[in-house]
């Protein structure tokens, strides 16, 4: 019996559109030739001969790894030849009867069908027993019961995960790649002159975890640790524990409310570090976790304080390690914005001016550039600190250096802080047409211009900025012939400020009144597809699984529409009930449907039972065809039966759960007991995505 294995579907991250993408869309149609024989290993079948021939290749696909052995976390390089050009593949480790483990994300071939990519062999927290494993290369557009393209092997060896320790404190050492349930001995140092820390037993996945206390009074540096095995190869496994110095650094001078960067090293890995200073009777400034090496970088906002020198202290909440440094606070002001830590704001916006080091309870004048722009007078508190909002002008010159000033009434203290207007920006999410703007005047109208400074320039939208000069809008962008990079601009109608950008377009295909991933119907239905960004007035073929099912002609702007009569499934699929829909420009060679914005048509699957009538005790054979390949199908029955408690997370009334084969077919049996004569009962098959649930009936005699 062939037991199918399940490939875990990893969603692709939306790729940045580039000219490289368009090259990938004009690939020649791939001719698939597979010779498959099956060798069984545990509960997984392994295709022992499985080759795909591409029109652009002249040899069978092959892959190789830069090393024949590897430990978890090691860097490897995958190379391959004879593959489809400009195509993404996935790499998976076959786990000897336990399924597959995906490796390294996606691997893109070059224009000659070759690939070379460096990746990390599994994550440091993964587990895998020692041994030899097969590594398979798969296509990315088939997710279940997928035959591999090429194969190689890797020998997994044991290793100790690098770790940071602290003198005199507990440490947990971890190892991977050992045999399951083997007993090992731990040494701090080597196995001859080192100190034995004890023994432990690996878990079922070959993972080792052992805690002991580090020797006290160690100086910073690297120290060896050794695991000794009994009657195994290798007999010893060596690693390193790194001890970092305990340090704390901060700027020598600062201002109240200023954002300063504080760095530290030598704390316990991942422990929380509490940052305090002795100003204002003692205050906590920050608390967050160090990284896996016991280091941290905190961006800290200082509290208001009188001028002077203070002690900054960092304390580990787990290790109790503590270190100090000095920080000076003098008369000065800093600019603060709750959303923009650089202390800038937009034209006509407000900015908070924070100051310290003034005399207690005295008046201080605040103004932008000069007193002609208006003066805001505030009174310091008992610590000599101030905090007040001022509004900056709506108009400004990009070439002028601006300052915000603070002067006390006694004219004994005058300080300033440089001010920069927040730069204008405009960005587009190419995937859905959403546009964002920033840095414009408070509440001003901003015109969105398409094809900026081109002969066909046009205004396509107006966005009203908020008080902080930001705005967002979902825009329907017009079609552009022969997809290319388009210049655009956002222009402030009051400030005349201009932000420019570009966006990329690619050919698209969508079904009317449906999401791209959810077009469901049956043969004979008429579905209207539409898209844009093809060549002007060119012939466009609509294909199902690369078979032409309709032809239309694009408009002068590259947009098109096509009414497609859905063909019989047998004409476009060997069995599974889904077809990838594409639009192909005959002249331009552009293809819509090869990238992240794919459209799939799902045929209504067929569900039949034999017999359709019968008395109690009848065994009903359920047959499903044209479902997706390699998915689980809960088969439901509303007649009397005792539910399997192991199926509690499937839909209520699930009688049995079956797997479809590579053709999207399955069979199941239902024992129909305790029926009521003349009553109609129902058999269902549920496909979770897309949400399809065909139903048929059984009449009791």
XYZ file of C-alpha atoms in Angstrom:
701
model
C 0.000 0.000 0.000
C 1.317 3.440 -0.930
C 1.005 5.896 1.970
C 1.209 9.465 0.740
C 3.258 12.057 2.546
C 2.201 15.657 3.122
C 4.252 18.600 1.911
C 3.816 21.624 4.165
C 2.747 24.600 2.032
C 4.845 27.653 2.761
C 3.230 30.887 1.546
C 5.500 32.968 -0.640
C 6.370 36.442 0.490
C 5.224 38.896 -2.085
C 8.242 39.580 -4.303
C 9.398 43.024 -5.341
C 8.440 43.620 -8.925
C 11.364 44.012 -11.243
C 12.452 43.382 -14.773
C 13.644 40.000 -13.602
C 10.033 39.069 -12.935
C 9.054 39.759 -16.520
C 11.825 37.516 -17.766
C 10.369 34.758 -15.692
C 6.965 35.211 -17.238
C 8.153 34.495 -20.776
C 9.550 31.054 -20.134
C 8.828 28.364 -22.682
C 6.114 25.861 -21.719
C 7.617 23.111 -19.637
C 7.297 19.567 -21.011
C 6.961 17.195 -18.099
C 8.434 13.732 -18.489
C 8.537 11.584 -15.371
C 9.644 8.016 -14.945
C 8.567 7.080 -11.438
C 9.260 3.866 -9.579
C 8.611 3.634 -5.877
C 10.812 2.286 -3.127
C 9.242 2.167 0.303
C 10.990 3.565 3.362
C 9.045 3.402 6.651
C 5.682 4.995 6.051
C 6.854 7.219 3.150
C 7.214 6.305 -0.484
C 10.302 7.633 -2.265
C 10.274 8.090 -6.038
C 13.562 6.458 -7.021
C 13.553 7.765 -10.565
C 11.919 11.085 -11.220
C 13.154 13.439 -13.896
C 11.609 16.471 -15.510
C 12.844 17.494 -18.947
C 12.571 21.165 -19.887
C 12.786 22.597 -23.338
C 15.609 24.854 -22.220
C 17.756 22.108 -20.675
C 19.980 19.504 -22.247
C 20.644 17.221 -19.273
C 18.793 15.670 -16.366
C 18.447 18.000 -13.348
C 21.061 17.497 -10.625
C 21.732 19.127 -7.262
C 24.649 19.040 -4.836
C 25.463 20.418 -1.392
C 28.757 22.051 -0.470
C 29.369 19.451 2.249
C 28.544 15.762 2.600
C 28.030 16.216 6.338
C 26.249 18.931 8.290
C 25.074 19.831 11.741
C 21.985 21.856 12.601
C 22.676 25.554 12.102
C 25.550 25.002 9.639
C 25.784 27.156 6.521
C 25.573 25.168 3.273
C 25.492 26.066 -0.398
C 23.091 24.332 -2.776
C 24.056 24.156 -6.447
C 21.982 22.771 -9.281
C 22.070 22.305 -13.035
C 19.672 21.278 -15.759
C 16.652 22.968 -14.184
C 14.022 25.242 -15.684
C 15.400 28.785 -16.198
C 14.205 31.621 -13.943
C 12.118 29.272 -11.801
C 11.654 28.974 -8.037
C 12.172 25.618 -6.341
C 11.886 24.365 -2.770
C 14.299 22.110 -0.889
C 13.116 19.544 1.634
C 14.750 17.015 3.943
C 13.040 13.616 4.022
C 12.715 12.577 7.670
C 12.807 8.777 7.355
C 9.138 8.079 7.928
C 8.197 11.352 9.652
C 7.378 13.596 6.701
C 9.407 16.439 5.242
C 11.303 19.417 6.659
C 11.548 22.450 4.365
C 15.014 23.999 3.989
C 16.225 27.428 2.941
C 13.069 29.066 1.553
C 12.948 29.421 -2.237
C 15.767 28.740 -4.684
C 15.693 30.694 -7.969
C 17.521 29.422 -11.041
C 19.314 31.724 -13.463
C 18.613 32.099 -17.178
C 20.530 28.881 -17.922
C 18.689 26.700 -15.420
C 21.516 26.769 -12.861
C 21.258 27.743 -9.221
C 23.588 28.531 -6.339
C 22.319 29.670 -2.962
C 23.697 29.660 0.567
C 21.302 28.721 3.364
C 21.236 27.615 6.987
C 20.731 23.885 7.477
C 17.708 24.000 9.782
C 17.392 26.333 12.772
C 19.508 26.100 15.912
C 16.508 25.021 17.991
C 15.631 22.131 15.665
C 16.258 18.473 16.458
C 17.330 15.630 14.209
C 18.954 12.298 15.041
C 22.322 11.364 13.574
C 22.182 9.623 10.199
C 21.985 10.003 6.443
C 18.987 11.774 4.935
C 17.759 12.387 1.417
C 17.434 16.011 0.308
C 14.882 16.579 -2.459
C 14.280 19.527 -4.781
C 10.613 20.222 -5.537
C 8.667 22.633 -7.739
C 6.828 25.350 -5.828
C 3.457 25.262 -7.603
C 2.433 21.736 -6.515
C 2.005 21.126 -2.830
C 0.759 17.631 -2.181
C 2.132 14.277 -3.324
C 4.691 16.183 -5.362
C 7.384 14.174 -7.189
C 10.813 15.637 -6.662
C 12.927 17.111 -9.451
C 16.382 16.120 -8.202
C 17.878 14.481 -5.135
C 21.074 14.274 -3.088
C 21.993 13.114 0.412
C 23.390 14.666 3.585
C 24.875 13.039 6.682
C 23.730 14.745 9.877
C 26.398 14.767 12.593
C 26.194 15.790 16.266
C 27.230 19.271 17.373
C 27.102 21.548 20.411
C 25.202 24.780 19.918
C 27.397 27.851 20.575
C 26.325 29.549 23.777
C 27.191 32.494 26.009
C 27.934 31.978 29.702
C 28.672 34.037 32.782
C 31.271 33.175 35.446
C 29.717 31.568 38.532
C 26.216 31.401 37.007
C 24.164 28.457 35.694
C 24.328 27.706 31.996
C 22.273 25.360 29.816
C 24.301 23.627 27.124
C 22.492 22.125 24.146
C 23.492 19.652 21.479
C 21.825 18.309 18.344
C 22.270 15.394 15.964
C 22.905 12.681 18.552
C 21.268 9.244 18.543
C 17.914 8.921 20.224
C 18.089 8.117 23.951
C 21.860 7.796 24.143
C 23.681 8.547 27.408
C 26.499 11.090 27.208
C 28.963 12.653 29.661
C 29.548 16.420 29.878
C 32.965 18.011 30.526
C 33.856 21.653 31.028
C 37.131 21.658 29.121
C 38.360 18.550 27.312
C 37.650 14.932 28.246
C 41.111 14.404 29.802
C 41.963 17.513 31.821
C 38.502 19.069 32.049
C 35.938 18.895 34.845
C 33.178 16.281 34.582
C 29.823 18.010 35.064
C 27.676 14.860 34.920
C 25.717 12.721 32.450
C 22.452 13.114 30.573
C 20.366 11.245 27.986
C 19.374 12.614 24.600
C 15.703 12.813 23.701
C 13.893 10.935 20.939
C 14.967 13.565 18.381
C 18.672 13.375 19.273
C 18.660 16.603 21.275
C 20.822 17.063 24.384
C 20.145 19.629 27.109
C 22.254 19.868 30.268
C 22.602 22.597 32.903
C 25.575 23.239 35.184
C 27.261 26.181 36.896
C 30.134 27.941 35.183
C 33.363 28.223 37.190
C 33.750 31.553 38.965
C 36.417 34.179 38.183
C 36.615 33.390 34.460
C 38.002 36.210 32.364
C 36.350 37.124 29.022
C 37.151 34.666 26.259
C 36.150 31.293 24.774
C 36.149 28.077 26.816
C 35.857 24.514 25.490
C 33.140 22.067 26.465
C 33.093 18.394 25.470
C 30.464 15.679 25.184
C 31.801 12.124 25.451
C 29.817 9.310 23.815
C 29.960 5.588 24.482
C 30.688 3.284 21.524
C 29.586 5.920 19.005
C 31.273 7.797 16.204
C 32.437 10.417 16.703
C 33.428 9.446 20.256
C 33.639 13.095 21.384
C 31.843 16.250 20.321
C 33.458 19.610 21.135
C 31.994 23.075 21.431
C 32.669 26.536 22.824
C 31.209 28.696 25.582
C 31.892 32.402 25.161
C 32.292 34.752 28.131
C 31.837 38.439 27.249
C 33.024 41.394 29.360
C 30.454 43.245 31.448
C 30.180 46.723 29.893
C 27.838 49.714 29.735
C 28.209 52.714 27.411
C 26.174 55.887 26.829
C 26.745 59.385 25.407
C 28.828 61.601 27.667
C 26.286 64.432 27.542
C 22.530 64.655 27.026
C 19.404 66.744 27.411
C 16.105 65.968 29.101
C 13.738 63.974 26.876
C 16.580 63.331 24.461
C 16.654 59.866 22.891
C 20.046 58.349 23.652
C 21.479 54.949 22.727
C 22.724 52.818 25.612
C 24.652 49.603 24.945
C 25.724 46.765 27.208
C 27.418 43.348 27.063
C 28.195 40.469 29.411
C 24.700 39.808 30.790
C 22.964 36.441 30.873
C 21.534 35.384 27.494
C 17.983 36.660 26.921
C 17.598 38.009 30.462
C 15.792 41.282 31.124
C 18.035 44.214 31.985
C 16.794 47.107 34.112
C 18.276 50.532 33.272
C 18.146 53.227 35.981
C 19.824 56.504 36.929
C 20.124 58.469 40.166
C 18.468 61.681 38.910
C 15.322 62.959 40.649
C 15.863 60.619 43.583
C 16.388 57.595 41.351
C 14.339 56.542 38.301
C 13.909 53.551 36.042
C 14.563 54.523 32.422
C 14.128 51.265 30.523
C 13.641 47.504 30.841
C 13.991 44.985 28.046
C 15.632 41.685 27.155
C 19.236 41.155 26.144
C 19.911 39.019 23.075
C 21.151 35.420 22.982
C 24.711 36.648 23.654
C 23.744 38.760 26.663
C 24.127 42.054 24.789
C 21.606 44.859 24.360
C 21.043 48.184 22.635
C 18.360 50.358 24.219
C 17.077 53.630 22.741
C 16.160 55.502 25.904
C 14.353 58.775 26.473
C 15.776 60.637 29.474
C 13.436 62.107 32.062
C 13.641 65.846 32.867
C 16.461 66.572 35.328
C 18.576 69.453 36.578
C 21.951 69.932 34.968
C 24.774 67.861 36.410
C 26.526 64.508 36.265
C 24.525 61.341 37.005
C 25.199 57.632 37.331
C 23.554 55.301 34.805
C 23.216 51.678 35.963
C 22.227 48.441 34.173
C 21.203 45.415 36.267
C 20.338 41.927 35.051
C 17.053 40.810 36.602
C 18.076 37.127 36.472
C 21.836 37.215 36.955
C 21.934 40.292 39.254
C 24.983 41.400 37.283
C 25.338 45.180 37.487
C 27.487 47.805 35.763
C 27.500 51.637 35.786
C 28.655 54.594 33.718
C 28.390 58.396 33.948
C 26.086 60.679 31.983
C 26.002 64.490 32.050
C 22.878 66.660 31.823
C 23.351 70.367 31.082
C 21.166 73.314 30.060
C 19.554 72.530 26.759
C 16.437 71.608 24.861
C 15.494 68.625 22.756
C 12.656 68.171 20.305
C 10.192 65.370 20.721
C 7.413 64.067 18.528
C 5.307 61.116 19.718
C 5.464 59.452 16.292
C 8.810 60.628 14.888
C 11.733 60.132 17.226
C 14.056 62.311 15.164
C 12.183 65.321 16.521
C 10.916 66.570 13.177
C 7.411 67.397 12.038
C 5.513 68.482 8.961
C 4.781 72.053 7.772
C 2.116 73.555 10.025
C 2.562 70.701 12.515
C 3.386 70.811 16.197
C 6.536 69.718 18.004
C 7.173 69.245 21.727
C 10.105 71.238 23.125
C 11.614 69.631 26.228
C 14.285 71.404 28.248
C 16.339 71.132 31.409
C 19.114 72.816 33.285
C 17.242 76.111 33.718
C 16.598 77.781 37.046
C 13.642 76.571 39.036
C 10.332 78.405 38.530
C 11.563 80.923 35.977
C 9.988 81.991 32.676
C 11.468 80.776 29.382
C 10.589 82.028 25.881
C 10.340 79.470 23.061
C 10.272 80.416 19.381
C 10.938 79.031 15.918
C 13.911 80.656 14.078
C 13.060 84.204 15.217
C 10.507 85.978 17.376
C 8.548 87.072 14.281
C 7.207 83.505 14.082
C 5.638 83.903 17.525
C 6.817 83.365 21.103
C 5.526 80.790 23.556
C 6.367 81.577 27.205
C 6.497 78.745 29.751
C 7.529 78.475 33.406
C 10.054 75.874 34.513
C 9.220 73.447 37.287
C 11.109 72.904 40.515
C 13.811 70.931 38.658
C 14.350 73.656 36.074
C 12.644 71.647 33.324
C 10.140 72.676 30.656
C 7.862 70.914 28.182
C 5.644 72.775 25.711
C 4.225 72.382 22.205
C 4.858 74.960 19.500
C 3.545 75.125 15.935
C 6.041 75.416 13.081
C 5.378 77.523 9.958
C 3.479 76.185 6.955
C 5.946 77.539 4.417
C 9.689 76.969 4.486
C 12.793 76.854 2.310
C 14.508 73.448 1.933
C 17.917 75.173 1.795
C 17.602 77.094 5.100
C 18.912 75.753 8.422
C 16.237 76.119 11.081
C 16.485 76.203 14.879
C 14.114 76.310 17.819
C 15.308 78.598 20.629
C 14.755 78.742 24.380
C 15.850 81.808 26.416
C 15.128 82.610 30.015
C 13.775 86.049 30.904
C 16.929 86.907 32.803
C 18.873 86.423 29.578
C 21.417 84.266 31.384
C 20.620 81.054 29.521
C 20.062 80.749 25.771
C 20.032 77.373 24.049
C 18.828 76.092 20.715
C 18.175 72.815 18.931
C 18.376 72.290 15.159
C 15.046 71.561 13.517
C 14.385 69.783 10.239
C 11.056 69.597 8.476
C 10.038 66.016 7.941
C 10.807 65.083 4.318
C 7.975 64.414 1.926
C 7.386 60.880 0.794
C 5.003 58.877 -1.329
C 4.781 55.117 -1.621
C 2.657 52.561 -3.381
C 1.785 49.008 -2.501
C 1.908 47.599 -6.037
C -0.170 44.615 -5.034
C -3.402 46.444 -4.240
C -2.848 50.021 -5.421
C -2.844 51.548 -1.937
C -0.893 54.832 -1.857
C 0.504 56.589 1.206
C 1.895 60.119 1.589
C 3.777 61.828 4.399
C 5.509 65.082 5.297
C 3.013 67.404 3.614
C 1.304 70.411 5.149
C -1.203 69.919 7.920
C -4.616 69.161 6.396
C -3.586 70.252 2.890
C -4.860 68.797 -0.386
C -2.286 66.615 -2.154
C -2.675 65.831 -5.864
C -1.603 62.366 -7.084
C -0.128 62.574 -10.588
C 0.362 59.499 -12.772
C 3.051 59.335 -15.509
C 4.650 62.388 -13.869
C 6.472 64.667 -16.370
C 5.524 62.335 -19.224
C 3.483 63.308 -22.310
C 0.501 61.370 -20.937
C 0.701 62.852 -17.406
C -2.675 62.840 -15.631
C -4.177 63.637 -12.239
C -5.825 60.534 -10.874
C -6.683 61.321 -7.242
C -6.596 63.952 -4.493
C -5.738 63.014 -0.902
C -6.416 65.262 2.098
C -3.488 65.019 4.496
C -4.143 64.831 8.228
C -2.731 67.199 10.849
C 0.633 65.419 10.661
C 0.794 65.636 6.867
C 0.023 61.954 6.276
C -2.597 60.343 4.065
C -3.608 56.992 2.620
C -5.974 56.013 -0.188
C -6.783 52.946 -2.262
C -6.503 53.936 -5.927
C -7.540 52.076 -9.065
C -4.498 52.588 -11.255
C -5.055 52.739 -15.015
C -3.644 50.117 -17.333
C -0.249 50.724 -18.932
C 0.677 48.966 -22.177
C 3.647 46.584 -22.058
C 4.080 46.783 -18.272
C 6.967 48.972 -17.183
C 8.185 51.259 -14.389
C 5.900 54.284 -14.093
C 6.933 57.669 -12.591
C 4.396 59.342 -10.318
C 4.268 62.263 -7.893
C 2.379 63.664 -4.928
C 2.106 67.483 -5.060
C 0.955 69.639 -2.140
C -1.573 72.146 -3.417
C -0.726 74.762 -0.754
C 2.935 74.156 0.060
C 3.842 73.162 -3.540
C 6.007 70.428 -2.013
C 6.591 67.481 -4.341
C 7.383 63.847 -3.551
C 8.183 61.535 -6.443
C 8.344 57.791 -6.776
C 7.893 55.005 -9.289
C 5.804 51.895 -9.341
C 6.007 48.747 -11.400
C 3.153 47.155 -13.269
C 2.764 43.642 -14.520
C 0.028 41.879 -16.462
C -2.941 40.802 -14.360
C -5.886 38.461 -14.591
C -8.935 38.444 -12.329
C -12.334 36.833 -12.449
C -15.340 39.115 -12.022
C -17.193 38.844 -8.702
C -14.611 36.499 -7.213
C -11.346 36.663 -5.324
C -8.285 35.482 -7.249
C -8.040 32.358 -5.085
C -11.694 31.429 -5.142
C -13.236 30.959 -8.599
C -15.596 28.007 -8.373
C -17.866 26.607 -11.053
C -18.529 23.789 -13.462
C -18.093 23.022 -17.136
C -20.388 25.153 -19.274
C -20.449 28.127 -16.901
C -19.514 31.494 -18.405
C -16.960 33.408 -16.335
C -15.711 36.849 -17.276
C -11.985 37.416 -16.805
C -10.355 40.826 -17.032
C -6.901 42.301 -16.628
C -4.499 44.986 -17.791
C -0.914 46.007 -18.627
C -0.551 43.932 -21.810
C 0.482 45.274 -25.198
C -1.862 47.619 -26.991
C -4.374 45.907 -29.309
C -2.666 42.537 -29.042
C -4.185 39.052 -29.070
C -4.544 37.587 -25.579
C -5.016 33.859 -24.985
C -6.792 32.740 -21.811
C -5.421 29.355 -20.735
C -6.423 26.698 -18.220
C -3.349 24.671 -17.226
C -1.587 26.175 -20.277
C -4.339 25.029 -22.679
C -6.028 27.832 -24.628
C -9.723 28.088 -23.768
C -10.550 31.587 -25.073
C -9.028 34.416 -27.114
C -9.600 38.163 -26.924
C -7.941 41.436 -27.969
C -6.608 44.076 -25.594
C -7.533 47.745 -25.727
C -5.070 50.510 -26.597
C -4.176 50.869 -22.899
C -3.350 47.162 -22.581
C -6.526 46.195 -20.708
C -8.756 43.328 -21.805
C -11.906 41.379 -21.000
C -12.898 37.865 -22.008
C -16.057 35.812 -21.491
C -14.819 32.240 -20.987
C -17.054 29.212 -21.292
C -15.575 26.806 -18.778
C -14.313 23.704 -20.638
C -14.817 20.109 -19.554
C -12.374 19.246 -16.814
C -11.056 16.276 -18.789
C -9.735 18.659 -21.435
C -7.544 20.652 -19.027
C -6.750 18.329 -16.107
C -5.666 14.735 -15.681
C -7.942 14.431 -12.671
C -7.501 17.058 -9.929
C -10.320 19.598 -9.934
C -8.291 22.775 -10.194
C -6.841 24.634 -13.165
C -4.326 27.501 -13.120
C -5.706 30.371 -15.198
C -3.345 32.561 -17.211
C -3.578 35.336 -19.766
C -0.832 35.195 -22.405
C 0.021 38.060 -24.739
C 0.697 36.518 -28.155
C 2.842 39.430 -29.377
C 4.403 40.764 -26.164
C 4.982 37.378 -24.537
C 3.694 38.785 -21.231
C 1.977 36.279 -18.945
C -0.484 37.029 -16.159
C -0.862 34.278 -13.594
C 2.782 33.250 -13.083
C 3.440 35.376 -10.004
C 1.847 35.940 -6.604
C -1.431 37.208 -8.150
C -2.421 33.843 -9.604
C -6.003 32.865 -10.332
C -7.170 29.290 -9.938
C -10.458 27.892 -11.211
C -11.905 25.166 -8.995
C -14.275 22.693 -10.612
C -17.213 21.436 -8.618
C -16.079 17.903 -7.669
C -18.261 14.840 -8.182
C -19.578 12.702 -5.316
C -21.394 9.410 -6.004
C -22.515 6.483 -3.875
C -23.325 2.849 -4.630
C -26.006 1.752 -3.969
C -28.303 4.746 -3.604
C -31.023 2.792 -1.790
C -31.030 -0.183 0.549
C -32.031 -1.594 3.927
C -30.229 -1.282 7.269
C -26.868 -2.965 7.182
C -26.104 -1.835 3.634
C -22.478 -1.014 2.949
C -22.342 2.195 0.930
C -19.332 2.815 -1.290
C -18.560 6.528 -1.603
C -16.544 7.740 -4.599
C -15.167 11.241 -5.056
C -13.533 12.578 -8.203
C -12.052 15.916 -9.298
C -11.162 17.053 -5.788
C -7.737 18.571 -5.133
C -4.851 16.125 -5.117
C -3.372 14.921 -1.840
C -5.809 16.565 0.604
C -7.873 15.240 3.493
C -11.602 14.917 2.886
C -14.002 14.462 5.840
C -16.848 12.219 4.634
C -20.070 13.001 6.486
C -23.106 10.775 7.169
C -26.290 11.906 8.929
C -27.473 8.397 9.640
C -27.009 6.698 13.042
C -23.398 5.786 13.928
C -20.957 6.064 16.802
C -18.605 8.985 16.169
C -14.852 8.401 16.319
C -13.575 10.558 19.229
C -10.290 11.076 17.381
C -12.185 13.051 14.716
C -13.589 15.639 17.101
C -11.918 18.544 15.283
C -13.542 17.683 11.942
C -17.069 18.863 11.005
C -19.887 17.411 13.064
C -21.216 14.229 11.523
C -17.846 13.167 10.054
C -17.970 9.393 9.541
C -14.436 8.916 8.208
C -11.544 11.017 6.890
C -9.830 9.965 3.644
C -6.941 11.252 1.536
C -7.357 11.981 -2.148
C -4.847 10.466 -4.557
C -2.751 12.303 -7.150
C -5.800 12.484 -9.419
C -8.002 14.064 -6.751
C -10.022 10.867 -6.262
C -10.946 8.826 -3.196
C -13.183 5.973 -2.069
C -14.711 5.293 1.338
C -17.310 2.964 2.815
C -20.180 3.650 5.192
C -21.979 0.907 7.102
C -25.592 2.134 7.173
C -27.126 0.635 10.315
C -30.355 1.382 12.221
C -32.044 3.106 9.287
C -35.668 4.189 9.209
C -37.441 2.818 6.144
C -38.384 5.529 3.629
C -36.148 8.169 5.209
C -33.595 10.064 3.118
C -30.042 10.245 4.430
C -27.170 12.377 3.190
C -23.526 11.730 2.362
C -21.220 14.762 2.165
C -17.587 15.384 1.305
C -16.061 18.611 2.622
C -13.211 20.452 0.936
C -12.013 23.093 3.409
C -10.439 25.311 0.722
C -12.036 26.339 -1.433
C -15.211 25.851 0.616
C -16.951 23.141 -1.431
C -19.226 20.453 0.008
C -20.892 18.200 -2.576
C -23.777 16.114 -1.218
C -25.686 13.070 -2.405
C -28.582 11.096 -0.902
C -29.344 7.542 0.188
C -32.951 6.342 0.644
C -33.578 3.642 3.236
C -35.841 0.770 2.212
